[in-house]
Amino acid sequence: ILFFFFSSRRRHTRYISVTGVQTCALPICLPMGERCGAIDPGVLLFLMKEKGMGYDELTALLYHQSGLLGVSGISDDMRTLLASPAREARDAVDMFIYRTGRELGSLAAALGGLDALIFTGGIGEHAAPVRDGVCRNAAWLGITLEDRKSTRLNSSHTDISRMPSSA
């Protein structure tokens, strides 16, 4: 799943990986299903020194027991988390929306603005509450979302933006 960011002001196209893709075009990494995303290196040093964790344990923790699964303790699948009434599931979704918004703001600053935000993959096709949360938090960038279009998405290629009013 990718979020694509375009800025014609700098004539660059940039994207960041959200889930399911190992490579980031920019050094911005969000939490994924089982991966933690960006982490303070001090956490790793603490786990090594105070908890006696070695390479194999840290690898398992960071790559297979973190992210949405680690926060929720329920699942690494956004669809499962959105369908769950558990507070932990809601916390994982909220964390994902928050971190996405934080990284979106950082990238928008680096690019000098955004011309478009494109959701793809599972979140682009099946996670209206996530799209809504990200767009609502990014309203300061001029990003708007047409709720009816977003919740009744029936194609993998649908414009869900709100058209600006004519002057």
Short mmCIF file of C-alpha atoms in Angstrom, two decimals:
data_model
loop_
_atom_site.label_atom_id
_atom_site.label_comp_id
_atom_site.label_asym_id
_atom_site.label_seq_id
_atom_site.Cartn_x
_atom_site.Cartn_y
_atom_site.Cartn_z
CA ILE A 1 0.00 0.00 0.00
CA LEU A 2 1.44 3.33 -0.96
CA PHE A 3 0.63 6.95 -0.37
CA PHE A 4 1.79 8.98 -3.36
CA PHE A 5 2.66 12.63 -2.94
CA PHE A 6 3.04 15.00 -5.88
CA SER A 7 4.33 18.54 -5.91
CA SER A 8 4.56 20.36 -9.21
CA ARG A 9 6.27 23.27 -7.47
CA ARG A 10 9.48 21.28 -7.30
CA ARG A 11 8.76 19.02 -10.26
CA HIS A 12 9.31 15.90 -8.17
CA THR A 13 7.12 12.92 -7.48
CA ARG A 14 7.60 11.32 -4.08
CA TYR A 15 5.94 8.40 -2.37
CA ILE A 16 6.28 6.67 0.95
CA SER A 17 5.54 3.12 1.90
CA VAL A 18 2.63 2.63 4.26
CA THR A 19 2.24 -1.14 4.57
CA GLY A 20 3.29 -4.19 2.65
CA VAL A 21 6.22 -2.65 0.82
CA GLN A 22 9.76 -2.89 2.14
CA THR A 23 11.25 0.16 0.39
CA CYS A 24 10.69 3.83 1.14
CA ALA A 25 11.49 6.41 -1.53
CA LEU A 26 12.15 8.88 1.26
CA PRO A 27 13.44 8.10 4.75
CA ILE A 28 9.92 8.07 6.21
CA CYS A 29 8.66 4.77 7.51
CA LEU A 30 5.21 4.28 8.95
CA PRO A 31 4.11 1.41 11.16
CA MET A 32 2.95 -1.54 9.10
CA GLY A 33 0.98 -4.65 9.93
CA GLU A 34 3.79 -6.29 11.89
CA ARG A 35 6.65 -3.79 11.55
CA CYS A 36 7.20 -0.86 13.88
CA GLY A 37 8.15 1.84 11.38
CA ALA A 38 10.50 4.56 12.62
CA ILE A 39 11.87 3.93 16.11
CA ASP A 40 14.21 5.79 18.45
CA PRO A 41 17.56 3.94 18.53
CA GLY A 42 17.61 4.37 22.30
CA VAL A 43 14.76 1.86 22.53
CA LEU A 44 16.93 -0.77 20.87
CA LEU A 45 19.85 -0.06 23.19
CA PHE A 46 17.53 -0.33 26.21
CA LEU A 47 16.13 -3.67 25.03
CA MET A 48 19.63 -5.01 24.45
CA LYS A 49 21.08 -3.87 27.77
CA GLU A 50 18.14 -4.08 30.17
CA LYS A 51 16.19 -6.97 28.64
CA GLY A 52 19.15 -8.94 27.27
CA MET A 53 17.67 -9.09 23.78
CA GLY A 54 19.98 -10.14 20.96
CA TYR A 55 19.79 -9.83 17.21
CA ASP A 56 17.25 -12.63 16.68
CA GLU A 57 14.91 -11.40 19.43
CA LEU A 58 15.05 -7.80 18.21
CA THR A 59 14.47 -8.90 14.63
CA ALA A 60 11.40 -10.91 15.64
CA LEU A 61 10.08 -8.02 17.74
CA LEU A 62 10.65 -5.28 15.16
CA TYR A 63 9.61 -7.22 12.04
CA HIS A 64 6.94 -9.64 13.27
CA GLN A 65 5.48 -8.46 16.59
CA SER A 66 5.19 -4.69 16.22
CA GLY A 67 3.12 -2.28 14.13
CA LEU A 68 -0.65 -2.73 14.11
CA LEU A 69 -0.31 -6.20 15.66
CA GLY A 70 1.97 -5.01 18.44
CA VAL A 71 -0.24 -2.06 19.39
CA SER A 72 -3.54 -3.93 19.18
CA GLY A 73 -2.50 -7.41 20.28
CA ILE A 74 -5.33 -8.52 17.96
CA SER A 75 -4.30 -8.45 14.30
CA ASP A 76 -1.99 -6.99 11.68
CA ASP A 77 -4.94 -6.58 9.29
CA MET A 78 -6.56 -3.14 9.16
CA ARG A 79 -9.93 -4.68 8.15
CA THR A 80 -9.97 -6.82 11.29
CA LEU A 81 -9.05 -3.85 13.46
CA LEU A 82 -11.73 -1.63 11.92
CA ALA A 83 -14.35 -4.33 12.53
CA SER A 84 -13.29 -4.93 16.14
CA PRO A 85 -15.05 -3.23 19.07
CA ALA A 86 -11.90 -3.58 21.22
CA ARG A 87 -10.25 -0.41 22.53
CA GLU A 88 -6.85 -1.84 21.57
CA ALA A 89 -7.96 -2.15 17.93
CA ARG A 90 -9.14 1.48 17.95
CA ASP A 91 -5.80 2.53 19.49
CA ALA A 92 -3.88 0.82 16.66
CA VAL A 93 -6.03 2.49 13.99
CA ASP A 94 -5.72 5.87 15.70
CA MET A 95 -1.93 5.46 15.96
CA PHE A 96 -1.74 4.62 12.26
CA ILE A 97 -3.82 7.68 11.30
CA TYR A 98 -1.77 9.93 13.59
CA ARG A 99 1.60 8.69 12.31
CA THR A 100 0.42 8.95 8.70
CA GLY A 101 -0.66 12.56 9.29
CA ARG A 102 2.61 13.40 10.99
CA GLU A 103 4.65 12.02 8.12
CA LEU A 104 2.33 13.63 5.56
CA GLY A 105 2.95 17.03 7.18
CA SER A 106 6.70 16.45 7.16
CA LEU A 107 6.70 15.46 3.51
CA ALA A 108 4.42 18.37 2.53
CA ALA A 109 6.89 20.74 4.18
CA ALA A 110 9.82 19.14 2.36
CA LEU A 111 8.02 19.36 -1.00
CA GLY A 112 6.67 22.86 -0.46
CA GLY A 113 3.05 21.66 -0.58
CA LEU A 114 0.97 18.92 -2.13
CA ASP A 115 -1.05 18.76 -5.29
CA ALA A 116 -2.64 15.35 -4.65
CA LEU A 117 -2.89 12.56 -2.13
CA ILE A 118 -3.62 9.14 -3.62
CA PHE A 119 -4.59 6.14 -1.51
CA THR A 120 -3.89 2.74 -3.05
CA GLY A 121 -3.99 -0.92 -2.07
CA GLY A 122 -6.06 -2.22 0.82
CA ILE A 123 -6.41 1.12 2.58
CA GLY A 124 -7.20 2.81 -0.71
CA GLU A 125 -9.91 0.28 -1.50
CA HIS A 126 -11.26 -0.97 1.83
CA ALA A 127 -10.56 1.42 4.71
CA ALA A 128 -12.85 4.47 4.49
CA PRO A 129 -12.39 5.34 8.21
CA VAL A 130 -8.61 5.50 7.73
CA ARG A 131 -8.88 7.62 4.59
CA ASP A 132 -11.34 9.88 6.41
CA GLY A 133 -9.08 10.28 9.45
CA VAL A 134 -5.98 11.03 7.39
CA CYS A 135 -7.80 13.58 5.21
CA ARG A 136 -9.58 15.22 8.16
CA ASN A 137 -6.25 15.68 9.94
CA ALA A 138 -4.67 17.04 6.74
CA ALA A 139 -7.39 19.63 6.06
CA TRP A 140 -4.81 22.34 6.81
CA LEU A 141 -3.11 21.28 3.55
CA GLY A 142 -6.31 21.84 1.60
CA ILE A 143 -7.04 18.12 1.38
CA THR A 144 -10.76 17.37 1.33
CA LEU A 145 -12.68 14.14 1.06
CA GLU A 146 -16.19 13.56 -0.21
CA ASP A 147 -17.65 11.26 2.48
CA ARG A 148 -20.30 9.71 0.24
CA LYS A 149 -17.75 8.83 -2.43
CA SER A 150 -15.27 7.46 0.09
CA THR A 151 -17.72 5.21 1.92
CA ARG A 152 -19.34 3.88 -1.28
CA LEU A 153 -16.09 3.21 -3.11
CA ASN A 154 -16.88 0.72 -5.88
CA SER A 155 -13.75 0.77 -7.99
CA SER A 156 -10.02 0.70 -7.48
CA HIS A 157 -9.82 3.93 -9.53
CA THR A 158 -12.24 6.41 -7.99
CA ASP A 159 -11.79 10.10 -7.26
CA ILE A 160 -12.99 10.63 -3.67
CA SER A 161 -11.98 14.26 -3.38
CA ARG A 162 -14.45 17.07 -2.92
CA MET A 163 -14.42 19.29 -5.95
CA PRO A 164 -13.67 22.94 -5.10
CA SER A 165 -16.60 25.27 -5.57
CA SER A 166 -16.63 27.36 -8.72
CA ALA A 167 -15.78 31.01 -8.33
#
